[in-house]
Amino acid sequence: MAKTRPNNTPKLALAVLASAPFAWLVYLIALEIAQPTSGLGPEPAEGLLHYLGEWSMIMLLVAFSITPVRRMFKQPLLARSRRMMGLFAFAYVALHLLAYIVLYVESSWQLLLEDFVERTYITAGIAGFCGLLVMAVTSTMGWRRRLGQNWLRLHKVIYLVVPLALLHLIWLRKDGFGDIALYILWFAILLGERVYQVRTSRSTAT
Ligand code: HEM
């Protein structure tokens, strides 16, 4: 009997959407190379870092939204996109970190260490990145099998990563907190949905 093939359309659509900011960045860099300051603004290094930072935050929240959205709108197919969206978030954060290492501290580990110790927003950013790194490395089926129940416990680190990313943003921003308020609201709604799920599953179990 022929096997029914899984419907990959939602996953593919999400992959295209998540790649679009990167494709746009490549276009902005091409503009920048053709005519300096035309693609990334008057401070190209800052423009690049901020662009990647904003998309890191958005991708992180999108990845964190997959499970609640799947539950709320009864879309089981979305479950298969969770790992992919997590890896997209990790990729944007890794590029953001790379831009910081190359353009801000000019590949000096000494300067990076100084920033890590002296600037709380860098400490929070690096701690958040480390959490995401652990999640990305252990996201494979092999690690899932090896870690068993501990895999779920380990991946709860996302509940630390998002607040660390928000703290990073709050501590570095000097004015204009509109987008941060929106990110906090988004995160609070997702947390609220999870608390509601845990409570209702406990009350039906008793
Ligand atoms: C956990 C993941 C992270 C997220 C979600 C994130 C997000 C952001 C965002 C949204 C901005 C733009 C702020 C603005 O527009 O005012 C930003 C800026 C910045 N981020 Fe991150 N970031 C993360 C991790 C890191 C890491 C690991 C580093 C470096 C070690 C870093 C270094 C910076 C720097 C230097 C800036 C620019 C600060 C300035 O304007 O002076 N970030 N980040």
mmCIF file with all atom_site columns, N, CA and C in Angstrom, residues 4-12 75-78 80-81:
data_model
loop_
_atom_site.group_PDB
_atom_site.id
_atom_site.type_symbol
_atom_site.label_atom_id
_atom_site.label_alt_id
_atom_site.label_comp_id
_atom_site.label_asym_id
_atom_site.label_entity_id
_atom_site.label_seq_id
_atom_site.pdbx_PDB_ins_code
_atom_site.Cartn_x
_atom_site.Cartn_y
_atom_site.Cartn_z
_atom_site.occupancy
_atom_site.B_iso_or_equiv
_atom_site.pdbx_formal_charge
_atom_site.auth_seq_id
_atom_site.auth_comp_id
_atom_site.auth_asym_id
_atom_site.auth_atom_id
_atom_site.pdbx_PDB_model_num
ATOM 1  N N  . THR A 1 4  ? 1.089  7.611  2.561  1.00 0.00 ? 4  THR A N  1
ATOM 2  C CA . THR A 1 4  ? 0.683  8.996  2.291  1.00 0.00 ? 4  THR A CA 1
ATOM 3  C C  . THR A 1 4  ? 1.841  9.913  2.653  1.00 0.00 ? 4  THR A C  1
ATOM 4  N N  . ARG A 1 5  ? 2.145  10.826 1.730  1.00 0.00 ? 5  ARG A N  1
ATOM 5  C CA . ARG A 1 5  ? 3.292  11.711 1.951  1.00 0.00 ? 5  ARG A CA 1
ATOM 6  C C  . ARG A 1 5  ? 2.871  12.853 2.862  1.00 0.00 ? 5  ARG A C  1
ATOM 7  N N  . PRO A 1 6  ? 3.730  13.240 3.832  1.00 0.00 ? 6  PRO A N  1
ATOM 8  C CA . PRO A 1 6  ? 3.356  14.345 4.715  1.00 0.00 ? 6  PRO A CA 1
ATOM 9  C C  . PRO A 1 6  ? 3.235  15.650 3.944  1.00 0.00 ? 6  PRO A C  1
ATOM 10 N N  . ASN A 1 7  ? 2.291  16.518 4.391  1.00 0.00 ? 7  ASN A N  1
ATOM 11 C CA . ASN A 1 7  ? 2.107  17.810 3.719  1.00 0.00 ? 7  ASN A CA 1
ATOM 12 C C  . ASN A 1 7  ? 3.167  18.797 4.217  1.00 0.00 ? 7  ASN A C  1
ATOM 13 N N  . ASN A 1 8  ? 4.101  19.114 3.326  1.00 0.00 ? 8  ASN A N  1
ATOM 14 C CA . ASN A 1 8  ? 5.208  19.986 3.716  1.00 0.00 ? 8  ASN A CA 1
ATOM 15 C C  . ASN A 1 8  ? 4.952  21.451 3.397  1.00 0.00 ? 8  ASN A C  1
ATOM 16 N N  . THR A 1 9  ? 3.745  21.777 2.868  1.00 0.00 ? 9  THR A N  1
ATOM 17 C CA . THR A 1 9  ? 3.504  23.156 2.411  1.00 0.00 ? 9  THR A CA 1
ATOM 18 C C  . THR A 1 9  ? 3.652  24.195 3.537  1.00 0.00 ? 9  THR A C  1
ATOM 19 N N  . PRO A 1 10 ? 3.038  23.997 4.739  1.00 0.00 ? 10 PRO A N  1
ATOM 20 C CA . PRO A 1 10 ? 3.185  25.025 5.775  1.00 0.00 ? 10 PRO A CA 1
ATOM 21 C C  . PRO A 1 10 ? 4.645  25.242 6.169  1.00 0.00 ? 10 PRO A C  1
ATOM 22 N N  . LYS A 1 11 ? 5.408  24.134 6.239  1.00 0.00 ? 11 LYS A N  1
ATOM 23 C CA . LYS A 1 11 ? 6.818  24.227 6.627  1.00 0.00 ? 11 LYS A CA 1
ATOM 24 C C  . LYS A 1 11 ? 7.622  25.007 5.574  1.00 0.00 ? 11 LYS A C  1
ATOM 25 N N  . LEU A 1 12 ? 7.323  24.702 4.312  1.00 0.00 ? 12 LEU A N  1
ATOM 26 C CA . LEU A 1 12 ? 8.021  25.370 3.215  1.00 0.00 ? 12 LEU A CA 1
ATOM 27 C C  . LEU A 1 12 ? 7.690  26.874 3.217  1.00 0.00 ? 12 LEU A C  1
ATOM 28 N N  . GLN A 1 75 ? -3.636 23.182 14.510 1.00 0.00 ? 75 GLN A N  1
ATOM 29 C CA . GLN A 1 75 ? -2.846 22.976 13.283 1.00 0.00 ? 75 GLN A CA 1
ATOM 30 C C  . GLN A 1 75 ? -1.689 22.027 13.592 1.00 0.00 ? 75 GLN A C  1
ATOM 31 N N  . PRO A 1 76 ? -1.958 20.703 13.662 1.00 0.00 ? 76 PRO A N  1
ATOM 32 C CA . PRO A 1 76 ? -0.901 19.761 14.048 1.00 0.00 ? 76 PRO A CA 1
ATOM 33 C C  . PRO A 1 76 ? 0.328  19.806 13.136 1.00 0.00 ? 76 PRO A C  1
ATOM 34 N N  . LEU A 1 77 ? 0.119  20.212 11.868 1.00 0.00 ? 77 LEU A N  1
ATOM 35 C CA . LEU A 1 77 ? 1.256  20.237 10.925 1.00 0.00 ? 77 LEU A CA 1
ATOM 36 C C  . LEU A 1 77 ? 2.348  21.200 11.368 1.00 0.00 ? 77 LEU A C  1
ATOM 37 N N  . LEU A 1 78 ? 1.924  22.231 12.154 1.00 0.00 ? 78 LEU A N  1
ATOM 38 C CA . LEU A 1 78 ? 2.909  23.229 12.600 1.00 0.00 ? 78 LEU A CA 1
ATOM 39 C C  . LEU A 1 78 ? 3.984  22.622 13.494 1.00 0.00 ? 78 LEU A C  1
ATOM 40 N N  . ARG A 1 80 ? 5.775  20.244 13.046 1.00 0.00 ? 80 ARG A N  1
ATOM 41 C CA . ARG A 1 80 ? 6.961  19.855 12.285 1.00 0.00 ? 80 ARG A CA 1
ATOM 42 C C  . ARG A 1 80 ? 7.825  21.050 11.894 1.00 0.00 ? 80 ARG A C  1
ATOM 43 N N  . SER A 1 81 ? 7.335  22.270 12.187 1.00 0.00 ? 81 SER A N  1
ATOM 44 C CA . SER A 1 81 ? 8.128  23.469 11.846 1.00 0.00 ? 81 SER A CA 1
ATOM 45 C C  . SER A 1 81 ? 8.847  24.040 13.059 1.00 0.00 ? 81 SER A C  1
#
